[in-house]
Amino acid sequence: MQIQLTDTNQAAAAGTRPLAIGQVYTVSIKERLSSSAAVVSLNGREMKMAFEGGVPSEQRILIEITSRQNDTVIAKQVVKNVESAQSGTSLDLDGLLRTAGLEGASLKEVRQAARILLDKGYSMTSELAKKLQQWMKTEAGTVAQKLETIKAAAGRGLEMTDFHLKAIHSALHGESISRVMEEVGKELPLLESRRETSSILRLIAAIESSEDDAFIRKQVLAFIKGAKLDAGEKSALLKSLPEGKTAILHTLHSLGQKGSGEAVLTAEAEMLKSLLKTIQRQPDMEQVLNQVRTFSQDDRVQRMENYTDFSTAVAKAEGLSASGRELSARKVLTEALGQLEERNPELRQPVKEALLTAEELNSISQAVQSLKLDSKNILVTEISQRLAQLTIDFKQTKRDIGKNLDQSLQLLSNRQPQVKQVLESTIKQLDTAILKGDYMLYADMGTEKKLLLASSRLQEARSLLMNGNFGEASQIVREVKASVEGLVFKPSDVKVKHFVAGMEEQQVQVYKPEQPSGRQMLELIRKLGMMNEADTMKALLDGKQPEARANVKSALLHALNDGGLNPKLAAQAEQAVQTITGQQLLAKPDSSGLQQLALHLPLMLQKQVEDVKVFVQANSENETLDWENCSLYFVLETKRLGEIGISLTANNRNLFITFTSDKKDLSQRLEPLAETTFERLGEIGYSIGTVQVKPFKRETEEMEQQARTPIINPFAGKGYDRTI
């Protein structure tokens, strides 16, 4: 399958059709602009619409298109009796689905999906019904999971395309991406070497087929200019140029076989790689099958082990393609090529490593011991120019916040109404420092906690101010001012330098594990690639050159485009890209104003990369999350305790915690951690309400549902800016 990165708004706009005058549609009113105009959602697309007789009071209505004036659609509400409308809609829906050729179990499943879309303001067509049936038939998972995927996509106003549905389904119900990232991470450093080897093989073939010295010289110079070679390799090639074709080929063969155990691709392997790219990217299935037949008819391929199974798989793929099951045919071909590669080691010929013998190792050891070198370790602290600049930036930010707090105290003493705006500006300044300031990447967790607590306390002061309690608000501002002024930020690079008498120094970076802070978690999400498009767009809008940030998603896409991954790993990498894309799509706020996030976060736990699924829900206002009133649910898989679900619900900074596990002694096991955890939560402004422990199997679905239940927010508090 070809992965395409398409902006969702552009994709939706591209798939829309002109609205026909006289046609009846179901729309949802998103925003009332005036008494006669509103922004509505139709088939997941938002548009401006004018209403004859005024905007209806209902949220979801039937309308009839009456005319069009410039870019504004003019419509009128179609009023029906509720009962007859419901029964009529049901009959019309069943008739439409049968017209689309649906029957039996598929009719029931698609009817449920259609109901979800109709409730969200989408219009059902035979084409959409067939698309839903095909997706529900081929996608892995239960019917309930697929319906949940459709509901999530519809709630965010996305077009019901195969791309959107697959991505969101992977994010909600897909497999762990941690293992894929670990395996691909091991493979990525080898891809560059393989690309160089392939270019060397092509250059060797070009030189062997030519007797023109000028042509050969031109090809070699172009290769030296474009290839990533070290100085010694370039020098060897340049020295071989005057010696002629034989010397050049000898040098190139040496370069092609260079490496410790790295495989050199053969011609058959090149053919296999090219064929895999065709299967993944060529939309015309007939062309794919033609290339597969050409590959299978090659004499060298027919002599390979497992060729009989491969030819059987090709025949099976041809039958699947003839019956319209192209996706299954591509899957069969990909798996068959993977098995062919595994059963034929000659596709890749590893070069043996040059290992030292036992006698050589013993001689080296005795020689080193005879030197009697004195050595010592010295702890060296270095402050680079960048770290010095970050210190200056932090001091400036601290001064600005201090000035705002001084101004707030003066306004509070005079009971001036402008103090609210100053406090909001200070809160925004603190949150920006935490989430956007580069100095926070080098700060310890204690500094971050103090800034978080300062923001939380100022939120509390603003609430007191709104209730007219100027005295307590002033006291809180004074305490925050003292806390901020006491912050000390001195970043440094600490290394252990190993000095040996008579020899050059060696240095080792002190291992300092990253502390589990909120900013580090944000950077982890950024490194996954979930904010890449947003960062690029913001830079372009600001007139700046977008920074080339390395992230997992772009690395996976690059590896897939190069085609260097084996078939099995390529399929897993595709799945991981879909999962990340689905998380991006799910980050779009729904029509109710709720912000819901479904994150797959690979975390290092006990020296192993583990996958943690996190579900977050909070009220959203102006792209800002209300972190004081939100719900969070995640599941951890542990070796000793099995699966543990943790539900956190915040209400006015009161935190209610529920642990779910099948272990009966979980309460006793949690007691040693409870006190420390509660203290840390208190450090950032939370108070613990209740703590419960429930059975996992019976309560998991309840916890997930609770994390998706709308939250009543009695205060209009703002939280962290999620768009960086």
XYZ file of C-alpha atoms in Angstrom:
724
model
C 0.000 0.000 0.000
C 1.305 3.459 -0.835
C 1.448 5.855 2.071
C 0.494 9.416 1.236
C 0.859 12.404 3.505
C -2.084 14.598 2.585
C -3.429 17.515 4.538
C -6.855 16.484 5.801
C -8.497 19.751 4.798
C -7.136 19.470 1.276
C -8.184 15.830 1.053
C -11.690 16.659 2.149
C -11.949 19.544 -0.256
C -10.727 17.440 -3.122
C -13.345 14.793 -2.501
C -16.357 17.096 -2.344
C -19.010 17.577 -4.980
C -21.210 20.590 -5.748
C -24.436 20.642 -3.738
C -27.469 20.128 -5.943
C -30.331 22.610 -5.657
C -33.443 20.851 -4.388
C -31.446 18.052 -2.728
C -32.115 17.264 0.951
C -29.172 16.836 3.326
C -28.584 16.291 7.027
C -26.332 18.938 8.574
C -25.011 19.795 12.029
C -24.837 23.431 13.090
C -21.328 24.218 14.333
C -21.484 27.984 14.901
C -24.263 30.557 14.617
C -22.855 33.641 12.885
C -26.072 35.676 12.926
C -29.816 35.211 13.073
C -29.841 33.985 9.467
C -26.358 32.504 8.855
C -24.336 29.721 10.437
C -21.363 27.441 9.900
C -22.597 23.885 9.327
C -20.983 20.477 8.896
C -22.045 18.464 5.861
C -20.365 15.127 5.126
C -17.520 16.137 7.419
C -16.975 19.434 5.551
C -17.648 22.792 7.189
C -19.260 25.564 5.148
C -21.151 28.804 5.571
C -24.903 28.526 5.010
C -27.737 31.076 5.040
C -31.210 29.967 6.179
C -34.557 31.174 4.931
C -36.596 32.177 7.975
C -33.614 32.222 10.347
C -31.177 29.686 11.765
C -33.050 26.749 13.379
C -32.614 26.208 17.115
C -31.851 22.482 16.752
C -28.284 21.236 16.479
C -28.890 18.581 13.810
C -31.459 19.253 11.101
C -32.647 18.294 7.631
C -32.239 21.047 5.041
C -33.105 21.554 1.396
C -30.768 23.536 -0.865
C -32.784 26.358 -2.458
C -30.147 28.523 -4.165
C -26.550 29.696 -4.106
C -25.287 33.253 -3.800
C -21.551 33.739 -4.401
C -19.827 31.368 -1.949
C -22.824 31.083 0.382
C -25.327 28.246 0.128
C -28.941 29.213 0.866
C -31.185 26.551 2.363
C -34.386 26.027 4.298
C -35.193 23.597 7.055
C -37.259 20.546 6.149
C -39.710 20.020 8.997
C -41.110 16.530 9.536
C -42.958 14.730 12.250
C -40.296 13.167 14.472
C -41.678 9.632 14.469
C -42.431 9.568 10.756
C -39.061 11.139 10.002
C -37.246 8.479 11.984
C -39.172 5.607 10.433
C -38.888 7.143 6.981
C -35.156 7.638 7.381
C -34.811 4.029 8.537
C -36.733 2.744 5.529
C -34.783 4.996 3.166
C -31.489 3.827 4.678
C -32.356 0.135 4.338
C -33.437 0.708 0.754
C -30.234 2.574 -0.031
C -28.083 -0.183 1.476
C -29.912 -2.894 -0.449
C -29.542 -0.861 -3.626
C -25.798 -0.860 -2.940
C -25.916 -4.673 -2.940
C -25.591 -5.198 0.823
C -27.335 -8.065 2.544
C -27.008 -10.401 5.518
C -24.366 -9.657 8.146
C -22.732 -6.919 6.084
C -26.084 -5.095 5.856
C -26.390 -5.071 9.646
C -22.823 -3.853 10.200
C -22.959 -1.106 7.586
C -26.368 0.003 8.912
C -24.776 0.563 12.331
C -21.944 2.524 10.738
C -24.404 4.547 8.661
C -26.378 5.453 11.795
C -23.222 6.832 13.371
C -22.492 8.959 10.306
C -26.067 10.225 10.021
C -26.013 11.277 13.674
C -22.849 13.269 12.956
C -24.399 15.104 9.998
C -23.050 12.987 7.128
C -25.169 12.101 4.096
C -25.269 8.441 3.064
C -24.775 7.401 -0.543
C -24.461 4.016 -2.226
C -20.811 4.770 -2.945
C -20.083 5.520 0.722
C -21.981 2.388 1.830
C -19.869 0.202 -0.478
C -16.707 1.886 0.768
C -17.668 1.192 4.390
C -18.536 -2.429 3.595
C -15.188 -3.001 1.868
C -13.246 -1.437 4.732
C -15.124 -3.350 7.442
C -14.631 -6.577 5.485
C -10.876 -6.258 5.013
C -9.791 -4.458 8.193
C -8.640 -6.500 11.183
C -10.505 -6.267 14.485
C -13.974 -6.776 15.893
C -17.106 -5.058 14.633
C -17.244 -2.992 17.829
C -13.680 -1.760 17.259
C -14.421 -0.806 13.660
C -17.563 1.075 14.687
C -15.529 2.906 17.321
C -13.051 3.897 14.602
C -15.834 5.247 12.378
C -17.311 7.153 15.314
C -13.923 8.704 16.133
C -13.374 9.790 12.511
C -16.894 11.204 12.205
C -16.577 13.038 15.521
C -13.647 14.960 14.087
C -15.379 15.742 10.796
C -13.004 13.669 8.660
C -13.892 12.360 5.230
C -14.584 8.607 5.262
C -11.586 7.608 3.153
C -9.667 4.365 3.425
C -6.570 6.357 4.403
C -8.290 8.099 7.338
C -10.038 4.966 8.594
C -6.914 2.797 8.464
C -4.813 5.400 10.262
C -7.334 5.982 13.058
C -7.992 2.244 13.428
C -4.253 1.646 13.820
C -4.014 4.381 16.452
C -6.953 3.051 18.474
C -6.590 -0.704 18.074
C -3.241 -1.315 16.376
C -0.295 -3.267 17.676
C 2.597 -1.849 19.664
C 4.960 0.369 17.684
C 7.813 -0.026 20.186
C 9.052 -3.332 18.765
C 8.799 -2.027 15.190
C 10.775 1.091 16.079
C 13.446 -1.021 17.777
C 13.816 -3.362 14.790
C 13.722 -0.580 12.207
C 16.174 1.409 14.331
C 18.679 -1.432 14.027
C 18.100 -1.617 10.275
C 18.274 2.114 9.420
C 22.043 2.557 9.961
C 22.626 -0.293 7.494
C 20.467 1.209 4.738
C 22.988 3.942 3.891
C 25.737 1.352 3.534
C 23.488 -0.778 1.322
C 22.674 2.213 -0.878
C 26.407 2.890 -1.317
C 26.975 -0.781 -2.158
C 24.203 -0.663 -4.767
C 25.703 2.435 -6.383
C 29.123 0.727 -6.440
C 27.636 -2.328 -8.176
C 25.957 -0.114 -10.779
C 29.221 1.744 -11.381
C 31.116 -1.554 -11.764
C 28.560 -2.752 -14.328
C 28.839 0.514 -16.282
C 32.651 0.365 -16.339
C 32.775 -3.311 -17.344
C 30.503 -2.633 -20.326
C 32.564 0.324 -21.614
C 35.981 0.712 -23.230
C 35.837 4.518 -23.370
C 38.431 5.865 -20.914
C 36.880 9.347 -20.903
C 33.458 7.908 -20.075
C 34.907 5.736 -17.290
C 36.786 8.701 -15.803
C 33.639 10.847 -15.897
C 31.564 8.146 -14.165
C 34.153 7.624 -11.410
C 34.501 11.363 -10.716
C 30.709 11.730 -10.528
C 30.582 8.801 -8.106
C 33.291 10.314 -5.879
C 31.404 13.605 -5.791
C 28.032 12.077 -4.880
C 28.946 9.095 -2.689
C 29.595 9.311 1.045
C 33.206 8.129 1.100
C 35.950 8.908 3.576
C 39.160 10.641 2.536
C 41.100 7.375 2.207
C 38.519 5.787 -0.083
C 38.372 8.868 -2.309
C 42.159 8.985 -2.481
C 42.338 5.304 -3.470
C 39.865 5.829 -6.299
C 41.646 8.945 -7.578
C 44.995 7.120 -7.558
C 43.509 4.271 -9.597
C 42.278 6.583 -12.394
C 45.647 6.916 -14.218
C 46.272 3.161 -13.879
C 43.330 2.242 -16.067
C 40.156 0.202 -16.048
C 41.525 -2.881 -14.260
C 42.857 -0.871 -11.302
C 39.607 1.073 -11.013
C 37.536 -2.119 -10.943
C 39.846 -3.650 -8.335
C 39.432 -0.588 -6.084
C 35.659 -0.559 -6.525
C 35.416 -4.262 -5.667
C 37.396 -3.569 -2.504
C 35.011 -0.760 -1.550
C 31.978 -2.932 -2.280
C 33.215 -5.671 0.024
C 34.223 -3.313 2.804
C 32.420 -3.594 6.129
C 32.217 -5.838 9.147
C 29.695 -8.469 8.275
C 27.629 -6.142 6.091
C 25.803 -7.939 3.295
C 26.630 -7.118 -0.314
C 23.554 -7.057 -2.489
C 23.596 -9.373 -5.487
C 21.855 -8.785 -8.811
C 19.013 -11.079 -7.743
C 18.574 -9.081 -4.545
C 18.381 -5.879 -6.592
C 15.640 -7.447 -8.715
C 13.759 -8.503 -5.590
C 14.001 -5.007 -4.074
C 12.707 -3.436 -7.275
C 9.801 -5.869 -7.392
C 8.832 -5.131 -3.781
C 8.719 -1.408 -4.577
C 6.455 -2.144 -7.540
C 4.058 -4.205 -5.399
C 3.831 -1.437 -2.803
C 3.521 1.558 -5.138
C 2.171 0.503 -8.545
C -1.623 1.119 -8.576
C -2.179 -1.020 -11.704
C -2.347 -4.631 -10.499
C -1.895 -6.007 -14.008
C 1.486 -4.288 -14.329
C 2.472 -5.705 -10.937
C 1.619 -9.240 -12.066
C 3.506 -8.772 -15.345
C 6.690 -7.816 -13.475
C 6.227 -10.733 -11.067
C 5.918 -13.133 -14.015
C 9.080 -11.689 -15.587
C 10.919 -12.136 -12.290
C 9.709 -15.727 -11.849
C 10.769 -16.677 -15.415
C 14.403 -15.696 -14.791
C 16.708 -18.749 -14.879
C 18.527 -17.717 -11.705
C 15.241 -17.334 -9.825
C 13.941 -20.705 -11.023
C 17.035 -22.394 -9.580
C 16.397 -20.923 -6.145
C 15.202 -22.983 -3.208
C 11.474 -22.668 -2.454
C 10.756 -21.576 -6.052
C 7.820 -24.022 -6.300
C 6.083 -22.380 -3.339
C 6.774 -18.977 -4.860
C 5.205 -19.902 -8.222
C 2.174 -21.312 -6.366
C 1.813 -18.024 -4.506
C 1.985 -16.111 -7.807
C -0.854 -18.232 -9.209
C -2.875 -17.616 -6.043
C -2.289 -13.864 -6.315
C -3.469 -13.914 -9.939
C -6.702 -15.608 -8.833
C -7.267 -13.100 -6.021
C -6.668 -10.200 -8.395
C -9.118 -11.629 -10.926
C -11.804 -11.785 -8.209
C -11.247 -8.133 -7.250
C -9.235 -8.758 -4.069
C -6.169 -6.728 -4.987
C -5.079 -6.007 -1.407
C -5.005 -9.713 -0.589
C -3.093 -10.400 -3.811
C -0.426 -7.836 -2.926
C -0.142 -9.308 0.571
C 0.352 -12.838 -0.823
C 3.072 -11.628 -3.204
C 4.884 -9.687 -0.469
C 4.896 -12.681 1.878
C 6.065 -15.011 -0.911
C 8.996 -12.745 -1.773
C 9.923 -12.525 1.901
C 9.984 -16.324 2.198
C 12.033 -16.573 -0.993
C 14.595 -14.178 0.444
C 14.783 -16.052 3.764
C 15.272 -19.457 2.103
C 18.005 -18.262 -0.262
C 21.035 -16.878 1.604
C 22.826 -16.246 -1.689
C 20.604 -13.212 -2.201
C 22.904 -11.539 0.276
C 26.492 -12.676 0.600
C 27.934 -11.653 3.977
C 31.589 -10.829 4.093
C 33.501 -12.529 6.870
C 34.928 -10.320 9.574
C 38.652 -10.179 10.105
C 39.008 -11.472 13.683
C 42.152 -11.437 15.813
C 43.562 -14.795 16.824
C 44.038 -15.773 20.479
C 47.831 -15.369 20.135
C 47.431 -11.827 18.751
C 45.058 -10.840 21.565
C 47.469 -12.242 24.176
C 50.401 -10.349 22.663
C 48.462 -7.080 22.705
C 47.432 -7.627 26.334
C 51.019 -8.305 27.453
C 52.287 -5.245 25.589
C 49.757 -2.968 27.293
C 50.520 -4.390 30.751
C 54.254 -3.892 30.258
C 53.754 -0.137 29.748
C 52.746 0.324 33.439
C 50.779 3.436 32.616
C 49.479 5.542 35.500
C 45.980 6.888 34.988
C 43.361 8.891 36.828
C 39.843 10.193 36.270
C 39.075 13.898 36.556
C 35.558 15.334 36.630
C 35.413 18.252 34.185
C 32.515 20.691 33.920
C 32.158 22.525 30.603
C 29.802 25.374 29.768
C 29.388 25.853 26.032
C 28.337 29.051 24.298
C 24.849 27.626 23.764
C 24.426 26.757 27.442
C 25.651 30.217 28.420
C 23.083 31.799 26.088
C 20.321 29.609 27.550
C 21.268 30.840 31.019
C 20.938 34.442 29.822
C 17.551 33.685 28.210
C 16.271 32.081 31.405
C 17.348 35.063 33.517
C 15.558 37.416 31.108
C 12.373 35.334 31.270
C 12.571 35.292 35.065
C 12.960 39.089 35.129
C 9.951 39.566 32.828
C 7.786 37.300 34.982
C 8.961 39.134 38.108
C 7.995 42.505 36.592
C 4.533 41.211 35.740
C 4.078 39.896 39.277
C 5.195 43.253 40.752
C 2.679 45.006 38.515
C -0.012 42.542 39.607
C 0.688 43.271 43.284
C 0.398 47.025 42.689
C -2.893 46.612 40.838
C -4.204 44.263 43.537
C -3.378 46.756 46.267
C -5.451 49.370 44.401
C -8.135 46.820 43.413
C -7.690 47.674 39.735
C -9.642 45.494 37.218
C -6.625 45.333 34.870
C -4.954 42.850 37.220
C -6.854 39.965 35.610
C -5.262 40.604 32.205
C -1.798 40.890 33.777
C -2.241 37.586 35.615
C -3.412 35.843 32.434
C -0.386 37.217 30.586
C 1.919 35.914 33.323
C 0.287 32.468 33.256
C 0.740 32.356 29.487
C 4.363 33.406 29.919
C 5.012 30.608 32.416
C 3.356 27.972 30.247
C 5.326 29.149 27.216
C 8.562 28.896 29.200
C 7.730 25.333 30.234
C 6.654 24.084 26.814
C 8.666 26.183 24.359
C 11.786 27.369 26.156
C 14.906 25.458 25.105
C 16.380 26.014 28.559
C 13.760 23.641 29.989
C 15.448 20.800 28.108
C 18.459 21.266 30.413
C 16.611 22.089 33.640
C 16.109 19.536 36.385
C 12.673 18.284 37.333
C 12.659 20.414 40.486
C 12.819 23.608 38.427
C 10.035 22.414 36.145
C 7.858 21.487 39.132
C 8.312 24.951 40.640
C 7.249 26.586 37.373
C 4.242 24.264 37.089
C 3.245 25.046 40.659
C 3.649 28.771 40.000
C 1.293 28.545 37.024
C -1.201 26.529 39.073
C -1.089 28.995 41.966
C -1.647 31.957 39.653
C -4.680 30.151 38.227
C -5.952 29.891 41.794
C -5.266 33.594 42.388
C -7.229 34.497 39.277
C -10.200 32.436 40.506
C -10.067 34.189 43.891
C -9.879 37.522 42.110
C -13.034 36.743 40.125
C -14.801 36.093 43.447
C -13.616 39.442 44.831
C -11.094 37.974 47.288
C -8.223 40.425 46.711
C -6.421 39.659 49.984
C -5.822 35.940 49.397
C -5.032 36.602 45.731
C -2.318 39.096 46.761
C -0.818 36.585 49.194
C -0.611 33.897 46.496
C 1.037 36.307 44.038
C 3.657 37.219 46.681
C 4.420 33.545 47.304
C 4.740 32.866 43.571
C 7.031 35.878 43.146
C 9.323 34.628 45.909
C 9.364 31.133 44.383
C 10.249 32.395 40.892
C 12.974 34.701 42.193
C 14.534 31.740 44.007
C 14.940 29.676 40.846
C 18.549 28.938 39.896
C 19.410 27.695 36.410
C 23.044 26.744 35.730
C 23.237 24.201 32.896
C 26.571 22.500 32.279
C 28.070 19.567 30.411
C 29.755 17.222 32.888
C 32.291 14.682 31.614
C 34.794 12.298 33.151
C 38.166 12.702 31.441
C 40.523 9.738 31.706
C 44.162 10.849 31.749
C 46.932 8.320 31.094
C 50.572 9.219 31.679
C 52.309 9.906 28.397
C 49.166 9.428 26.282
C 46.332 11.566 25.024
C 43.307 12.046 27.214
C 40.140 10.043 26.734
C 36.749 11.315 27.801
C 33.558 9.555 28.633
C 30.190 11.257 28.853
C 28.658 10.834 32.284
C 25.438 8.847 31.928
C 22.632 10.995 33.184
C 19.208 9.465 32.596
C 16.481 11.856 31.539
C 14.117 12.724 34.332
C 10.453 11.949 33.681
C 9.196 15.505 33.283
C 6.288 16.922 31.329
C 8.608 18.731 28.922
C 10.509 15.511 28.199
C 7.192 13.839 27.388
C 6.346 16.672 24.974
C 9.720 16.243 23.274
C 9.042 12.504 22.985
C 5.759 13.248 21.192
C 7.602 15.684 18.926
C 10.287 13.087 18.115
C 7.585 10.635 17.080
C 6.662 13.116 14.330
C 3.210 14.077 15.582
C 4.010 17.813 15.493
C 6.161 17.897 12.366
C 3.480 19.275 10.025
C 2.309 21.819 12.618
C 5.859 23.070 13.240
C 6.504 23.370 9.507
C 3.259 25.254 8.880
C 3.892 27.649 11.767
C 7.387 28.405 10.487
C 6.052 29.110 6.980
C 3.308 31.385 8.321
C 5.909 33.272 10.362
C 8.055 33.695 7.261
C 10.836 31.475 8.596
C 12.668 28.548 7.060
C 11.278 25.301 8.540
C 13.821 23.419 10.631
C 14.653 19.907 9.486
C 13.815 17.963 12.645
C 14.625 14.267 12.789
C 11.624 12.240 13.907
C 10.430 8.662 13.792
C 7.692 9.205 11.213
C 9.936 10.905 8.651
C 12.639 8.260 9.195
C 10.154 5.442 8.620
C 8.776 7.103 5.475
C 12.310 7.613 4.176
C 13.141 3.955 4.797
C 9.942 2.820 3.065
C 10.598 5.036 0.046
C 14.137 3.676 -0.284
C 12.809 0.113 -0.279
C 15.749 -1.250 1.704
C 13.665 -2.959 4.393
C 12.760 -6.615 4.100
C 9.075 -7.275 3.276
C 8.020 -8.208 6.811
C 9.722 -5.209 8.392
C 8.395 -2.900 5.659
C 4.825 -3.980 6.453
C 5.429 -3.327 10.155
C 6.939 0.083 9.381
C 3.867 0.963 7.306
C 1.679 -0.008 10.255
C 3.734 2.204 12.584
C 3.421 5.177 10.204
C -0.346 4.652 10.062
C -0.483 4.558 13.861
C 1.358 7.882 14.172
C -0.806 9.454 11.444
C -3.925 8.190 13.210
C -2.796 9.831 16.431
C -2.408 13.107 14.545
C -5.922 12.809 13.106
C -7.380 11.973 16.520
C -5.815 15.129 17.959
C -8.315 17.206 15.990
C -10.975 18.588 18.399
C -14.454 17.166 17.948
C -17.605 19.186 17.339
C -18.429 19.436 21.054
C -15.205 21.306 21.844
C -13.634 18.335 23.621
C -9.991 17.572 22.945
C -9.259 13.843 22.950
C -5.812 12.351 22.461
C -4.990 8.687 21.883
C -1.232 8.236 22.149
C 1.097 5.255 21.703
C 4.246 6.245 23.572
C 7.377 4.060 23.457
C 9.016 4.398 26.873
C 12.222 2.905 28.237
C 11.250 0.710 31.203
C 13.926 -1.435 32.865
C 16.261 -1.165 29.846
C 13.523 -2.304 27.449
C 11.350 -0.261 25.110
C 7.720 -0.763 26.108
C 4.566 0.628 24.538
C 2.175 2.643 26.705
C -1.272 3.570 25.415
C -2.549 6.849 26.832
C -6.028 8.345 26.407
C -6.456 12.012 27.349
C -9.623 14.090 27.311
C -10.088 17.714 28.279
C -12.158 20.731 27.371
C -10.538 22.817 24.660
C -10.776 26.553 24.145
C -8.696 28.426 21.566
C -6.472 25.350 21.113
C -5.820 25.283 24.862
C -6.425 22.300 27.123
C -8.034 22.717 30.515
C -5.545 20.620 32.463
C -7.292 21.336 35.772
C -10.394 19.477 34.547
C -9.460 16.489 32.423
C -9.414 12.690 32.305
C -6.501 10.413 31.518
C -6.411 6.629 31.195
C -3.481 4.401 30.345
C -2.437 0.772 30.604
C 0.967 -0.562 31.629
C 2.112 -4.119 30.990
C 4.402 -5.329 33.781
C 6.087 -8.698 34.240
C 5.333 -9.034 37.948
C 1.865 -7.506 38.175
C 0.574 -8.113 34.653
C -1.596 -5.398 33.116
C -2.333 -2.388 35.307
C -4.836 0.243 34.243
C -4.608 3.724 35.750
C -7.438 6.240 35.496
C -6.821 9.859 36.528
C -9.686 12.347 36.663
C -8.952 15.971 37.584
C -11.717 18.290 38.749
C -10.617 21.768 39.875
C -7.149 20.350 40.600
C -8.645 17.602 42.779
C -7.308 14.296 41.492
C -9.299 11.044 41.647
C -7.230 7.924 40.944
C -8.411 4.406 40.102
C -6.074 1.436 39.656
C -7.360 -1.648 37.838
C -5.576 -4.973 38.152
C -6.262 -8.683 38.584
C -3.710 -8.883 41.405
C -5.489 -9.135 44.752
C -2.562 -7.705 46.723
C -2.161 -4.611 44.532
C -3.277 -2.295 47.368
C -0.485 -3.532 49.628
C 2.076 -3.280 46.830
C 1.059 0.326 46.092
C 1.293 1.571 49.683
C 5.077 2.256 49.630
C 4.662 4.287 46.417
C 1.500 6.126 47.405
C 2.995 8.637 49.830
C 5.846 9.629 47.506
C 3.511 9.882 44.513
C 1.020 12.051 46.392
C 3.813 14.404 47.468
C 4.986 14.814 43.871
C 1.463 15.513 42.652
C 1.077 18.084 45.408
C 4.271 19.790 44.253
C 2.628 20.692 40.944
C -0.653 21.876 42.468
C -2.900 18.800 42.685
C -4.831 17.571 45.727
C -5.676 13.864 46.048
C -9.395 13.136 46.283
C -9.975 9.380 46.346
C -7.855 6.359 45.430
C -9.558 3.099 44.438
C -8.418 -0.342 43.318
C -10.740 -2.394 41.090
C -10.514 -5.653 39.116
C -9.029 -5.098 35.686
C -11.161 -7.356 33.503
C -14.491 -5.995 34.657
C -13.510 -2.350 34.875
C -11.269 -1.678 31.877
C -14.082 -0.799 29.488
C -15.711 1.325 32.184
C -12.488 3.289 32.719
C -11.998 3.861 28.987
C -15.585 5.030 28.692
C -15.109 7.333 31.672
C -12.070 8.867 29.986
C -14.296 9.683 27.006
C -17.233 11.068 29.009
C -17.732 14.845 28.634
C -16.364 16.801 31.590
C -18.288 19.578 33.279
C -15.929 22.509 33.683
C -17.233 25.024 36.224
C -14.242 27.308 35.696
C -12.958 28.809 32.476
C -9.337 27.946 33.247
C -6.759 27.762 30.495
C -4.012 25.183 30.328
C -1.082 24.329 28.092
C -0.829 25.452 24.519
C -0.785 22.120 22.675
C 0.248 23.687 19.362
C 3.929 24.506 19.430
